[in-house]
């Protein structure tokens, strides 16, 4: 992991194209929490998924919990995620007392957090594919109805209707892909 400093506070971090792992060193008191907020808000940590490794944090004070809650909301509104790993027993108890595990993703360690992200990504892809199939079925039904209408009217199904149906399949596929993002 690389190392960064903000004022006197040290952070270890690793950034990939889709995920940033940040590990603060020392207690997450008010000053370290402010430095952490500044660090993860920097352009350096702009990945879609943030994993906060608290395995080197002796404890987390109230400002740290407050920042976590605020930050998870900010991330979610931007379509990003936060997962916290490496909780000490006392910090884990505080998480449970504050019911933060209902709002913030928690994992035992970094590999487990990465696995959860991978599973969530696969679920999102499956949902996108399901929506695409539904859209395709709608287009097929509309095409069949148009063909039936043309046959009842005694006309052949014009080529431009087939082209329009193909165009709409593409549009629905793009809408489905955007909805899955």
Coordinates of C-alpha atoms in Angstrom, one line a residue:
X1 CA 0.0 0.0 0.0
X2 CA 1.1 3.6 -0.6
X3 CA 1.3 6.1 2.1
X4 CA -0.1 9.6 2.4
X5 CA 0.0 12.3 5.1
X6 CA -2.4 15.1 5.8
X7 CA -0.9 17.3 8.5
X8 CA 0.4 14.8 11.1
X9 CA -2.0 12.0 10.1
X10 CA -0.8 9.0 8.1
X11 CA -3.0 7.0 5.8
X12 CA -2.2 3.9 3.7
X13 CA -4.1 3.5 0.5
X14 CA -4.4 1.6 -2.7
X15 CA -6.5 2.6 -5.7
X16 CA -7.5 0.6 -8.6
X17 CA -9.8 1.7 -11.5
X18 CA -13.0 0.8 -9.5
X19 CA -12.0 0.5 -5.8
X20 CA -10.0 2.5 -3.3
X21 CA -8.8 1.0 0.0
X22 CA -7.9 3.5 2.7
X23 CA -6.4 2.5 6.1
X24 CA -6.0 5.3 8.7
X25 CA -3.2 4.7 11.3
X26 CA -4.1 5.5 14.8
X27 CA -7.3 6.5 16.7
X28 CA -10.1 8.0 14.7
X29 CA -10.5 11.0 16.8
X30 CA -11.9 14.4 15.6
X31 CA -8.7 15.6 14.0
X32 CA -7.8 12.3 12.3
X33 CA -11.5 12.1 11.1
X34 CA -11.2 15.6 9.5
X35 CA -7.9 14.6 7.8
X36 CA -9.6 11.3 6.6
X37 CA -12.5 13.3 5.2
X38 CA -10.1 15.6 3.4
X39 CA -8.1 12.6 2.0
X40 CA -11.0 10.5 0.8
X41 CA -12.6 13.6 -0.8
X42 CA -9.4 14.3 -2.8
X43 CA -9.3 13.4 -6.6
X44 CA -6.8 10.7 -5.7
X45 CA -9.6 8.6 -4.1
X46 CA -12.3 8.9 -6.7
X47 CA -13.1 5.2 -7.2
X48 CA -16.7 3.9 -7.2
X49 CA -16.1 1.8 -4.2
X50 CA -14.4 2.9 -1.0
X51 CA -13.1 0.2 1.4
X52 CA -12.2 1.8 4.8
X53 CA -9.8 -0.5 6.6
X54 CA -10.0 0.3 10.4
X55 CA -7.7 -2.6 11.4
X56 CA -5.0 -0.1 12.5
X57 CA -7.4 2.3 14.3
X58 CA -7.3 1.7 18.0
X59 CA -10.8 3.3 18.5
X60 CA -13.3 5.5 16.7
X61 CA -14.8 8.5 18.5
X62 CA -18.2 10.1 17.9
X63 CA -17.0 12.4 15.1
X64 CA -15.7 9.3 13.2
X65 CA -19.1 7.6 13.4
X66 CA -20.8 10.9 12.4
X67 CA -18.5 11.3 9.4
X68 CA -19.1 7.6 8.4
X69 CA -22.9 8.2 8.3
X70 CA -22.6 11.5 6.4
X71 CA -20.1 10.1 4.0
X72 CA -22.0 6.9 3.2
X73 CA -25.0 9.1 2.3
X74 CA -22.9 11.3 0.1
X75 CA -21.3 8.3 -1.7
X76 CA -24.7 6.6 -2.2
X77 CA -26.2 9.8 -3.7
X78 CA -23.2 9.7 -6.2
X79 CA -23.8 6.0 -7.0
X80 CA -20.7 4.9 -5.0
X81 CA -20.4 2.5 -2.0
X82 CA -18.6 2.4 1.3
X83 CA -17.5 -0.8 3.1
X84 CA -15.8 -0.8 6.4
X85 CA -13.4 -3.7 7.3
X86 CA -11.1 -4.7 10.1
X87 CA -13.3 -3.6 13.0
X88 CA -11.9 -4.2 16.5
X89 CA -14.3 -5.8 18.9
X90 CA -15.1 -2.5 20.7
X91 CA -15.7 -0.7 17.4
X92 CA -17.9 -3.5 16.1
X93 CA -20.0 -3.3 19.3
X94 CA -20.4 0.4 18.8
X95 CA -21.5 -0.2 15.2
X96 CA -24.1 -2.7 16.4
X97 CA -25.3 -0.4 19.2
X98 CA -25.7 2.5 16.7
X99 CA -27.2 0.0 14.1
X100 CA -24.7 1.3 11.6
X101 CA -24.4 -2.2 10.0
X102 CA -27.8 -1.5 8.5
X103 CA -26.5 1.6 6.7
X104 CA -22.9 0.9 6.1
X105 CA -21.5 -2.3 4.5
X106 CA -19.2 -4.3 6.9
X107 CA -16.8 -7.1 6.0
X108 CA -14.2 -9.0 8.1
X109 CA -11.3 -8.1 5.9
X110 CA -10.4 -6.6 2.5
X111 CA -10.7 -9.9 0.5
X112 CA -14.3 -10.4 1.9
X113 CA -15.2 -6.8 1.0
X114 CA -13.8 -7.3 -2.5
X115 CA -15.8 -10.5 -2.9
X116 CA -19.0 -8.7 -1.8
X117 CA -18.4 -6.0 -4.3
X118 CA -17.8 -8.7 -7.0
X119 CA -21.1 -10.4 -6.1
X120 CA -23.0 -7.1 -6.1
X121 CA -21.5 -6.3 -9.5
X122 CA -22.7 -9.7 -10.9
X123 CA -26.2 -9.1 -9.4
X124 CA -26.3 -5.7 -11.1
X125 CA -25.3 -7.2 -14.5
X126 CA -27.9 -10.0 -14.1
X127 CA -30.6 -7.3 -13.3
X128 CA -29.5 -5.4 -16.4
X129 CA -29.8 -8.5 -18.5
X130 CA -33.2 -9.3 -17.1
X131 CA -34.4 -5.8 -17.9
X132 CA -33.0 -6.1 -21.4
X133 CA -34.9 -9.4 -21.9
X134 CA -38.1 -7.7 -20.7
X135 CA -37.6 -4.9 -23.1
X136 CA -36.9 -7.3 -25.9
X137 CA -40.1 -9.2 -25.1
X138 CA -42.1 -5.9 -25.2
X139 CA -40.6 -5.0 -28.6
X140 CA -41.4 -8.5 -29.9
X141 CA -45.0 -8.2 -28.7
X142 CA -45.4 -4.8 -30.3
X143 CA -43.9 -6.1 -33.6
X144 CA -46.2 -9.1 -33.5
X145 CA -49.2 -6.8 -32.9
X146 CA -48.2 -4.5 -35.7
X147 CA -47.8 -7.5 -38.1
X148 CA -51.2 -8.7 -37.1
X149 CA -52.7 -5.3 -37.6
X150 CA -51.2 -5.0 -41.0
X151 CA -52.5 -8.5 -42.0
X152 CA -56.0 -7.6 -40.8
X153 CA -55.9 -4.4 -42.8
X154 CA -54.9 -6.4 -45.8
X155 CA -51.5 -4.8 -46.1
X156 CA -48.0 -6.3 -45.9
X157 CA -45.8 -5.5 -43.0
X158 CA -43.7 -2.7 -44.4
X159 CA -39.9 -2.9 -44.1
X160 CA -39.9 0.5 -42.3
X161 CA -41.9 -1.1 -39.4
X162 CA -39.3 -3.8 -39.1
X163 CA -36.6 -1.1 -39.1
X164 CA -38.5 0.9 -36.5
X165 CA -38.8 -2.2 -34.3
X166 CA -35.1 -2.8 -34.5
X167 CA -34.4 0.8 -33.6
X168 CA -36.7 0.6 -30.6
X169 CA -34.9 -2.6 -29.4
X170 CA -31.6 -0.7 -29.4
X171 CA -33.2 2.2 -27.6
X172 CA -34.7 0.0 -24.9
X173 CA -31.4 -1.8 -24.6
X174 CA -29.6 1.5 -24.0
X175 CA -32.3 2.5 -21.4
X176 CA -31.9 -0.8 -19.7
X177 CA -28.2 -0.5 -19.5
X178 CA -28.5 3.1 -18.1
X179 CA -31.1 2.0 -15.5
X180 CA -28.7 -0.8 -14.4
X181 CA -25.9 1.7 -13.8

